[in-house]
């Protein structure tokens, strides 16, 4: 029989704003993380501050935003109107306080909740805000949301605007590190969406003249484009569309009021629907939707009055109305695409012909693969039922729109012992395990047909749910977990090749990682230290004098489940797989996975020399 506890007035407790944010940070900024993922909390903190500066630019105040990140300290300076001086403390420390509730001042703002900078303040060890306007200045400093100092200057020669400095709290964001690659991508999106805006990040300038056209141009190799980018603009909408010659799946970039809606929403659904409808009507053919959208690379940005998002981090639009006198989001997007895209196709017959040829090619390939795909799906379904390959997480049992989807991780492992260790030590709520059997096939240069014919690839594709579009990706983090030896490195390379060849957007959107596990365990009777590098091993030996016990982990299967839980829990170390902007995917695969060329031999020899030199230095 359950023991009943007393439930009295003493059990009722009210938290102030900062206590609640610090106790439940996920409600305000999504997941925490350490900076290895583009949607980790430290980037959300930067974004929340930046959004306010962007809103100033949108309102016609301040064309330059300066950002500095040195170590853990972030500084954002804009030249907008500046926060009203008497409210400098309130706007960063009082919930539901801000200027964006006045729809006349901020009609199509990103942040409407009055929460953003308060969350940054509460989750920072150090936070400072300074505003200058009308020849005067005011500033306030905080520690973990607590006001420590404030000043009011009657005279100030500084340029008007707002300057925010903060240092994320390391007790909340453990072992965090800002990665410039993620920040640069964020900043590029801001300038694509705000032509005329200049953002300076650590001295490097970002600027765009052609909006979403620049986004597609810079994110896709020009030689891979089937036809010149279609760029269409309206008062509150902008789209860019093209098709890839080699990419198989659909790729979308979507934005609402300057916010990158990585999970799409009502506007993206309407956009995909509108493209299909317009194409069918233009050619007078009832083409299959998947054939029309196959290999499409596109972007859409709309502005909505007081948008409703499905989470505080604003990654998915839930609004069905544009606001004001406008129709629904679906109708607005459909009408715009139908008119503008149809006009473009009539005026550009060469592009229209290439699109039709691409659709017919996709149709032929789909029909050729139809039998194979059906068998492959049946095999995947049976494997799922018998749980042979995939140990799924509980987030996916029931509601697929679970708010914890951002936390979901799929570990791709090799061998029964490694997958067994991870399976036993994982968080069953958010972490899943997919077990490979042997080394995957080198799929460089092969067609999509191999994905359905190869059992490993077919089941992996089914587990991720990425056959048609990245929008349906079931796991936010896809982690390759292999041994840190030659065979393990080879498996990593083969898996990365699979994603680059058939699903490059998984990498482009920052979903693919390599799991770092310790190479050594150094311990004595009082303490155990896990070491990921030779340098860490040397330091651990020095710390644990006299001679400690040293274990070299040769494979993941040698690490017990009790130990493994430390390496895939709060202290997990992930290395993101990133693309080099200076090399196309085809060039990348050709160099590393194609025929053994003299240039590749030279590359291997040069890097081998560097590795040998490092080993000698460590000795």
Short mmCIF file of C-alpha atoms in Angstrom, two decimals, residues 70-435:
data_model
loop_
_atom_site.label_atom_id
_atom_site.label_comp_id
_atom_site.label_asym_id
_atom_site.label_seq_id
_atom_site.Cartn_x
_atom_site.Cartn_y
_atom_site.Cartn_z
CA UNK A 70 36.45 35.49 -27.20
CA UNK A 71 36.55 32.28 -25.21
CA UNK A 72 33.29 32.17 -23.24
CA UNK A 73 32.46 35.89 -23.35
CA UNK A 74 29.93 37.15 -25.90
CA UNK A 75 29.42 40.82 -26.81
CA UNK A 76 26.64 42.04 -29.14
CA UNK A 77 26.51 45.73 -30.08
CA UNK A 78 23.86 47.31 -32.30
CA UNK A 79 23.26 50.89 -33.36
CA UNK A 80 19.50 50.91 -33.07
CA UNK A 81 17.34 53.22 -30.98
CA UNK A 82 18.60 51.92 -27.66
CA UNK A 83 16.45 50.63 -24.79
CA UNK A 84 14.55 53.44 -23.04
CA UNK A 85 16.97 54.33 -20.24
CA UNK A 86 14.51 54.06 -17.39
CA UNK A 87 13.64 50.48 -18.42
CA UNK A 88 17.11 49.01 -18.94
CA UNK A 89 16.87 46.84 -15.82
CA UNK A 90 13.23 45.86 -16.34
CA UNK A 91 13.54 44.60 -19.93
CA UNK A 92 16.22 42.07 -18.96
CA UNK A 93 14.92 41.05 -15.54
CA UNK A 94 11.11 41.34 -15.45
CA UNK A 95 9.12 38.64 -17.20
CA UNK A 96 6.55 39.74 -19.76
CA UNK A 97 8.21 43.14 -20.07
CA UNK A 98 9.26 44.51 -23.46
CA UNK A 99 8.42 46.78 -26.36
CA UNK A 100 7.13 44.05 -28.63
CA UNK A 101 3.69 43.84 -27.12
CA UNK A 102 2.94 47.08 -28.97
CA UNK A 103 2.17 45.69 -32.43
CA UNK A 104 2.56 49.16 -33.92
CA UNK A 105 6.22 49.24 -32.95
CA UNK A 106 7.08 45.62 -33.74
CA UNK A 107 4.50 44.35 -36.21
CA UNK A 108 6.40 41.31 -37.39
CA UNK A 109 8.95 40.72 -34.66
CA UNK A 110 10.72 37.43 -33.93
CA UNK A 111 10.47 37.59 -30.15
CA UNK A 112 7.03 38.31 -28.78
CA UNK A 113 7.14 36.52 -25.45
CA UNK A 114 9.13 39.05 -23.42
CA UNK A 115 11.36 36.17 -22.32
CA UNK A 116 14.50 36.05 -24.51
CA UNK A 117 17.02 38.32 -22.79
CA UNK A 118 15.66 37.37 -19.37
CA UNK A 119 16.62 33.76 -20.10
CA UNK A 120 20.09 34.88 -21.22
CA UNK A 121 20.45 36.92 -18.02
CA UNK A 122 19.33 34.12 -15.71
CA UNK A 123 21.54 31.51 -17.39
CA UNK A 124 24.71 33.60 -17.41
CA UNK A 125 27.43 33.91 -14.79
CA UNK A 126 27.88 37.48 -15.93
CA UNK A 127 25.42 39.67 -17.86
CA UNK A 128 25.69 43.34 -18.72
CA UNK A 129 23.34 45.55 -20.71
CA UNK A 130 24.11 49.10 -21.75
CA UNK A 131 21.84 51.50 -23.64
CA UNK A 132 22.70 54.87 -25.16
CA UNK A 133 20.15 57.34 -26.55
CA UNK A 134 19.51 61.07 -26.54
CA UNK A 135 23.11 61.75 -25.45
CA UNK A 136 22.69 59.74 -22.24
CA UNK A 137 23.58 56.21 -21.18
CA UNK A 138 22.38 53.61 -18.67
CA UNK A 139 23.81 50.21 -17.78
CA UNK A 140 23.12 47.28 -15.46
CA UNK A 141 25.15 44.24 -14.45
CA UNK A 142 23.89 40.88 -13.18
CA UNK A 143 25.18 37.54 -11.92
CA UNK A 144 22.86 34.59 -12.58
CA UNK A 145 19.97 37.04 -12.84
CA UNK A 146 20.78 38.95 -9.65
CA UNK A 147 21.34 42.69 -10.14
CA UNK A 148 24.84 43.61 -8.91
CA UNK A 149 25.31 47.13 -10.28
CA UNK A 150 23.55 49.84 -12.27
CA UNK A 151 24.63 53.22 -13.56
CA UNK A 152 23.02 56.24 -15.20
CA UNK A 153 25.21 58.73 -17.08
CA UNK A 154 23.75 62.14 -17.75
CA UNK A 155 26.15 62.80 -20.63
CA UNK A 156 27.47 60.24 -23.10
CA UNK A 157 29.41 60.64 -26.33
CA UNK A 158 28.77 57.04 -27.35
CA UNK A 159 26.73 56.28 -30.45
CA UNK A 160 23.13 55.36 -29.74
CA UNK A 161 22.22 51.69 -29.50
CA UNK A 162 22.42 48.71 -27.18
CA UNK A 163 25.36 46.61 -26.06
CA UNK A 164 24.88 43.25 -24.33
CA UNK A 165 27.70 41.18 -22.83
CA UNK A 166 27.29 37.76 -21.23
CA UNK A 167 29.16 34.65 -20.15
CA UNK A 168 27.04 31.44 -20.09
CA UNK A 169 26.96 29.70 -16.72
CA UNK A 170 29.32 26.70 -16.89
CA UNK A 171 27.37 24.93 -14.14
CA UNK A 172 24.41 24.74 -16.57
CA UNK A 173 26.25 24.49 -19.91
CA UNK A 174 28.93 21.99 -18.93
CA UNK A 175 32.24 21.92 -20.83
CA UNK A 176 30.77 24.20 -23.47
CA UNK A 177 32.61 25.64 -26.43
CA UNK A 178 31.40 28.03 -29.12
CA UNK A 179 32.01 26.69 -32.64
CA UNK A 180 32.50 29.41 -35.22
CA UNK A 181 31.04 27.25 -38.00
CA UNK A 182 27.60 27.24 -36.37
CA UNK A 183 27.74 30.93 -35.54
CA UNK A 184 28.76 31.87 -39.09
CA UNK A 185 25.85 29.88 -40.52
CA UNK A 186 23.44 31.64 -38.15
CA UNK A 187 24.81 35.06 -39.10
CA UNK A 188 24.67 34.29 -42.82
CA UNK A 189 21.00 33.42 -42.46
CA UNK A 190 20.39 36.76 -40.74
CA UNK A 191 21.96 38.75 -43.60
CA UNK A 192 20.22 36.64 -46.28
CA UNK A 193 16.91 37.53 -44.67
CA UNK A 194 17.81 41.19 -44.16
CA UNK A 195 19.47 42.62 -47.30
CA UNK A 196 21.26 45.82 -46.38
CA UNK A 197 22.27 44.58 -42.94
CA UNK A 198 25.97 44.16 -42.14
CA UNK A 199 27.04 41.85 -39.33
CA UNK A 200 30.65 41.94 -38.19
CA UNK A 201 31.78 38.84 -36.29
CA UNK A 202 35.27 38.94 -34.78
CA UNK A 203 36.29 41.30 -37.57
CA UNK A 204 34.74 39.33 -40.47
CA UNK A 205 31.90 41.05 -42.36
CA UNK A 206 28.72 39.35 -43.58
CA UNK A 207 26.40 41.02 -46.07
CA UNK A 208 23.88 39.92 -48.71
CA UNK A 209 22.37 41.74 -51.67
CA UNK A 210 20.18 38.99 -53.11
CA UNK A 211 18.60 37.40 -50.03
CA UNK A 212 17.56 33.77 -50.38
CA UNK A 213 19.16 33.54 -53.81
CA UNK A 214 22.51 34.08 -52.10
CA UNK A 215 21.63 31.40 -49.56
CA UNK A 216 21.14 28.74 -52.25
CA UNK A 217 24.12 29.98 -54.26
CA UNK A 218 26.49 29.74 -51.31
CA UNK A 219 25.16 26.46 -49.92
CA UNK A 220 25.17 24.58 -53.24
CA UNK A 221 27.94 24.08 -55.76
CA UNK A 222 27.04 25.94 -58.97
CA UNK A 223 27.97 22.98 -61.19
CA UNK A 224 25.35 20.85 -59.40
CA UNK A 225 22.43 23.20 -60.23
CA UNK A 226 20.09 21.92 -62.94
CA UNK A 227 19.02 25.46 -63.89
CA UNK A 228 19.58 29.03 -62.59
CA UNK A 229 17.97 29.72 -59.22
CA UNK A 230 14.38 30.96 -59.42
CA UNK A 231 14.11 33.93 -57.07
CA UNK A 232 10.66 35.36 -56.31
CA UNK A 233 9.79 38.20 -53.92
CA UNK A 234 6.61 39.68 -52.50
CA UNK A 235 5.75 42.10 -49.71
CA UNK A 236 5.83 39.51 -46.93
CA UNK A 237 7.24 36.49 -48.73
CA UNK A 238 10.40 35.47 -50.57
CA UNK A 239 11.25 32.12 -52.16
CA UNK A 240 14.19 30.61 -54.03
CA UNK A 241 13.94 27.34 -55.97
CA UNK A 242 16.24 25.09 -57.97
CA UNK A 243 16.91 21.38 -58.52
CA UNK A 244 20.14 19.43 -57.97
CA UNK A 245 21.62 17.27 -60.71
CA UNK A 246 22.92 14.69 -58.27
CA UNK A 247 21.13 15.03 -54.91
CA UNK A 248 18.33 12.53 -54.31
CA UNK A 249 16.23 13.93 -51.51
CA UNK A 250 14.44 17.23 -50.92
CA UNK A 251 16.22 20.11 -49.18
CA UNK A 252 14.40 23.09 -47.66
CA UNK A 253 15.44 26.19 -45.74
CA UNK A 254 12.51 27.90 -44.05
CA UNK A 255 12.18 31.12 -42.07
CA UNK A 256 9.50 33.14 -40.29
CA UNK A 257 10.15 36.76 -39.32
CA UNK A 258 13.87 36.12 -39.59
CA UNK A 259 13.78 32.96 -37.49
CA UNK A 260 15.20 29.77 -39.02
CA UNK A 261 12.36 27.30 -38.57
CA UNK A 262 14.46 24.15 -38.82
CA UNK A 263 11.42 21.96 -38.17
CA UNK A 264 9.28 23.71 -40.76
CA UNK A 265 5.64 24.28 -39.95
CA UNK A 266 2.52 25.56 -41.67
CA UNK A 267 4.40 27.84 -44.10
CA UNK A 268 6.73 25.07 -45.32
CA UNK A 269 3.86 22.60 -45.69
CA UNK A 270 2.01 25.18 -47.79
CA UNK A 271 5.12 25.86 -49.88
CA UNK A 272 5.71 22.19 -50.73
CA UNK A 273 2.04 21.82 -51.60
CA UNK A 274 2.05 24.99 -53.74
CA UNK A 275 5.06 23.87 -55.81
CA UNK A 276 3.35 20.59 -56.68
CA UNK A 277 0.05 22.26 -57.54
CA UNK A 278 1.66 24.94 -59.73
CA UNK A 279 3.86 22.46 -61.62
CA UNK A 280 0.92 20.16 -62.31
CA UNK A 281 -1.20 23.00 -63.64
CA UNK A 282 1.61 24.49 -65.75
CA UNK A 283 2.40 21.23 -67.55
CA UNK A 284 -1.17 19.96 -67.49
CA UNK A 285 0.02 16.66 -66.04
CA UNK A 286 -0.88 14.99 -62.76
CA UNK A 287 2.73 14.20 -61.88
CA UNK A 288 3.41 12.39 -58.63
CA UNK A 289 4.32 14.86 -55.87
CA UNK A 290 7.51 12.95 -55.01
CA UNK A 291 8.70 13.16 -58.62
CA UNK A 292 8.14 16.92 -58.72
CA UNK A 293 9.99 17.55 -55.49
CA UNK A 294 12.78 15.01 -55.92
CA UNK A 295 16.21 16.72 -55.75
CA UNK A 296 14.63 20.12 -55.06
CA UNK A 297 16.70 22.68 -53.16
CA UNK A 298 14.69 25.64 -52.02
CA UNK A 299 14.06 28.29 -49.39
CA UNK A 300 11.06 30.23 -48.16
CA UNK A 301 10.83 33.22 -45.81
CA UNK A 302 7.57 34.81 -44.73
CA UNK A 303 6.53 37.54 -42.31
CA UNK A 304 3.59 36.83 -40.04
CA UNK A 305 1.81 39.16 -37.63
CA UNK A 306 2.42 37.86 -34.07
CA UNK A 307 3.48 34.33 -35.09
CA UNK A 308 2.70 31.34 -32.91
CA UNK A 309 5.50 28.78 -32.66
CA UNK A 310 5.28 25.28 -31.26
CA UNK A 311 8.12 25.89 -28.78
CA UNK A 312 10.00 28.75 -27.11
CA UNK A 313 12.98 28.10 -29.41
CA UNK A 314 10.74 28.89 -32.42
CA UNK A 315 11.84 26.05 -34.67
CA UNK A 316 8.36 25.23 -36.03
CA UNK A 317 5.58 27.59 -37.04
CA UNK A 318 2.15 26.72 -35.71
CA UNK A 319 0.26 29.79 -36.96
CA UNK A 320 -2.45 29.24 -39.54
CA UNK A 321 -3.17 32.96 -40.06
CA UNK A 322 -0.92 35.65 -41.51
CA UNK A 323 -2.52 38.27 -39.28
CA UNK A 324 -4.20 41.57 -40.09
CA UNK A 325 -6.32 41.53 -43.25
CA UNK A 326 -4.31 38.74 -44.86
CA UNK A 327 -5.75 35.25 -45.55
CA UNK A 328 -4.44 32.06 -43.99
CA UNK A 329 -0.77 31.14 -44.31
CA UNK A 330 -1.71 28.29 -46.64
CA UNK A 331 -3.78 30.47 -48.95
CA UNK A 332 -1.23 33.30 -48.95
CA UNK A 333 1.70 31.02 -49.86
CA UNK A 334 -0.32 29.08 -52.44
CA UNK A 335 -1.55 32.22 -54.20
CA UNK A 336 1.93 33.76 -54.30
CA UNK A 337 3.68 30.65 -55.65
CA UNK A 338 0.93 29.92 -58.16
CA UNK A 339 1.13 33.42 -59.66
CA UNK A 340 4.88 34.08 -59.50
CA UNK A 341 6.21 30.61 -60.32
CA UNK A 342 3.75 30.15 -63.17
CA UNK A 343 4.78 33.52 -64.64
CA UNK A 344 8.45 32.59 -64.33
CA UNK A 345 8.00 29.26 -66.11
CA UNK A 346 6.17 30.93 -69.00
CA UNK A 347 8.93 33.53 -69.37
CA UNK A 348 11.80 31.02 -69.00
CA UNK A 349 11.07 28.03 -71.26
CA UNK A 350 14.62 26.67 -70.95
CA UNK A 351 14.30 26.27 -67.17
CA UNK A 352 10.75 24.93 -67.57
CA UNK A 353 11.99 22.27 -70.00
CA UNK A 354 14.79 21.18 -67.64
CA UNK A 355 12.35 20.90 -64.75
CA UNK A 356 10.04 18.71 -66.80
CA UNK A 357 12.90 16.46 -67.90
CA UNK A 358 13.95 16.11 -64.26
CA UNK A 359 10.40 15.14 -63.26
CA UNK A 360 10.18 12.54 -66.03
CA UNK A 361 13.56 11.12 -65.02
CA UNK A 362 12.42 10.89 -61.40
CA UNK A 363 9.22 9.18 -62.56
CA UNK A 364 11.17 6.55 -64.53
CA UNK A 365 13.51 5.90 -61.62
CA UNK A 366 10.62 5.61 -59.18
CA UNK A 367 8.84 3.07 -61.36
CA UNK A 368 12.03 1.09 -61.88
CA UNK A 369 12.59 1.02 -58.13
CA UNK A 370 8.95 0.46 -57.13
CA UNK A 371 9.27 -3.30 -56.75
CA UNK A 372 12.59 -3.07 -54.96
CA UNK A 373 11.28 -0.32 -52.65
CA UNK A 374 8.23 -2.38 -51.73
CA UNK A 375 10.38 -5.39 -50.83
CA UNK A 376 12.80 -3.13 -48.95
CA UNK A 377 10.00 -1.53 -46.93
CA UNK A 378 8.59 -4.97 -46.10
CA UNK A 379 12.04 -6.10 -44.90
CA UNK A 380 12.43 -2.94 -42.83
CA UNK A 381 8.98 -3.44 -41.30
CA UNK A 382 9.73 -7.06 -40.39
CA UNK A 383 13.11 -6.12 -38.94
CA UNK A 384 11.43 -3.44 -36.85
CA UNK A 385 8.83 -5.86 -35.57
CA UNK A 386 11.49 -8.35 -34.52
CA UNK A 387 13.73 -5.61 -33.16
CA UNK A 388 16.80 -7.05 -34.90
CA UNK A 389 18.63 -3.85 -35.72
CA UNK A 390 17.01 -0.95 -33.91
CA UNK A 391 16.55 -0.43 -30.20
CA UNK A 392 14.31 2.62 -30.30
CA UNK A 393 13.75 5.23 -27.60
CA UNK A 394 10.51 5.88 -25.75
CA UNK A 395 10.05 9.36 -27.19
CA UNK A 396 8.90 7.66 -30.40
CA UNK A 397 6.37 5.42 -28.68
CA UNK A 398 3.08 7.21 -29.20
CA UNK A 399 3.08 10.93 -29.99
CA UNK A 400 5.66 11.65 -32.74
CA UNK A 401 5.45 15.38 -31.92
CA UNK A 402 6.90 14.85 -28.47
CA UNK A 403 8.60 18.01 -27.16
CA UNK A 404 11.72 15.96 -26.34
CA UNK A 405 12.43 15.25 -30.03
CA UNK A 406 15.32 17.75 -29.92
CA UNK A 407 17.02 15.49 -27.38
CA UNK A 408 16.72 12.29 -29.41
CA UNK A 409 19.89 10.51 -30.46
CA UNK A 410 20.54 7.44 -32.61
CA UNK A 411 23.87 5.68 -32.00
CA UNK A 412 25.07 3.72 -35.02
CA UNK A 413 27.35 0.96 -33.70
CA UNK A 414 29.25 -2.00 -35.12
CA UNK A 415 29.20 -5.43 -33.51
CA UNK A 416 27.11 -7.02 -30.79
CA UNK A 417 29.43 -6.18 -27.88
CA UNK A 418 29.57 -2.45 -28.64
CA UNK A 419 25.85 -2.14 -29.29
CA UNK A 420 25.16 -4.20 -26.17
CA UNK A 421 27.20 -1.84 -23.96
CA UNK A 422 25.45 1.25 -25.32
CA UNK A 423 22.02 -0.37 -25.19
CA UNK A 424 22.43 -1.27 -21.52
CA UNK A 425 23.80 2.13 -20.48
CA UNK A 426 21.72 4.51 -22.64
CA UNK A 427 18.85 6.76 -21.58
CA UNK A 428 15.95 4.69 -22.91
CA UNK A 429 13.74 7.78 -23.13
CA UNK A 430 15.78 9.67 -25.72
CA UNK A 431 18.62 7.42 -26.95
CA UNK A 432 18.26 4.68 -29.56
CA UNK A 433 20.80 2.19 -30.92
CA UNK A 434 21.20 0.85 -34.46
CA UNK A 435 23.54 -2.12 -34.78
#
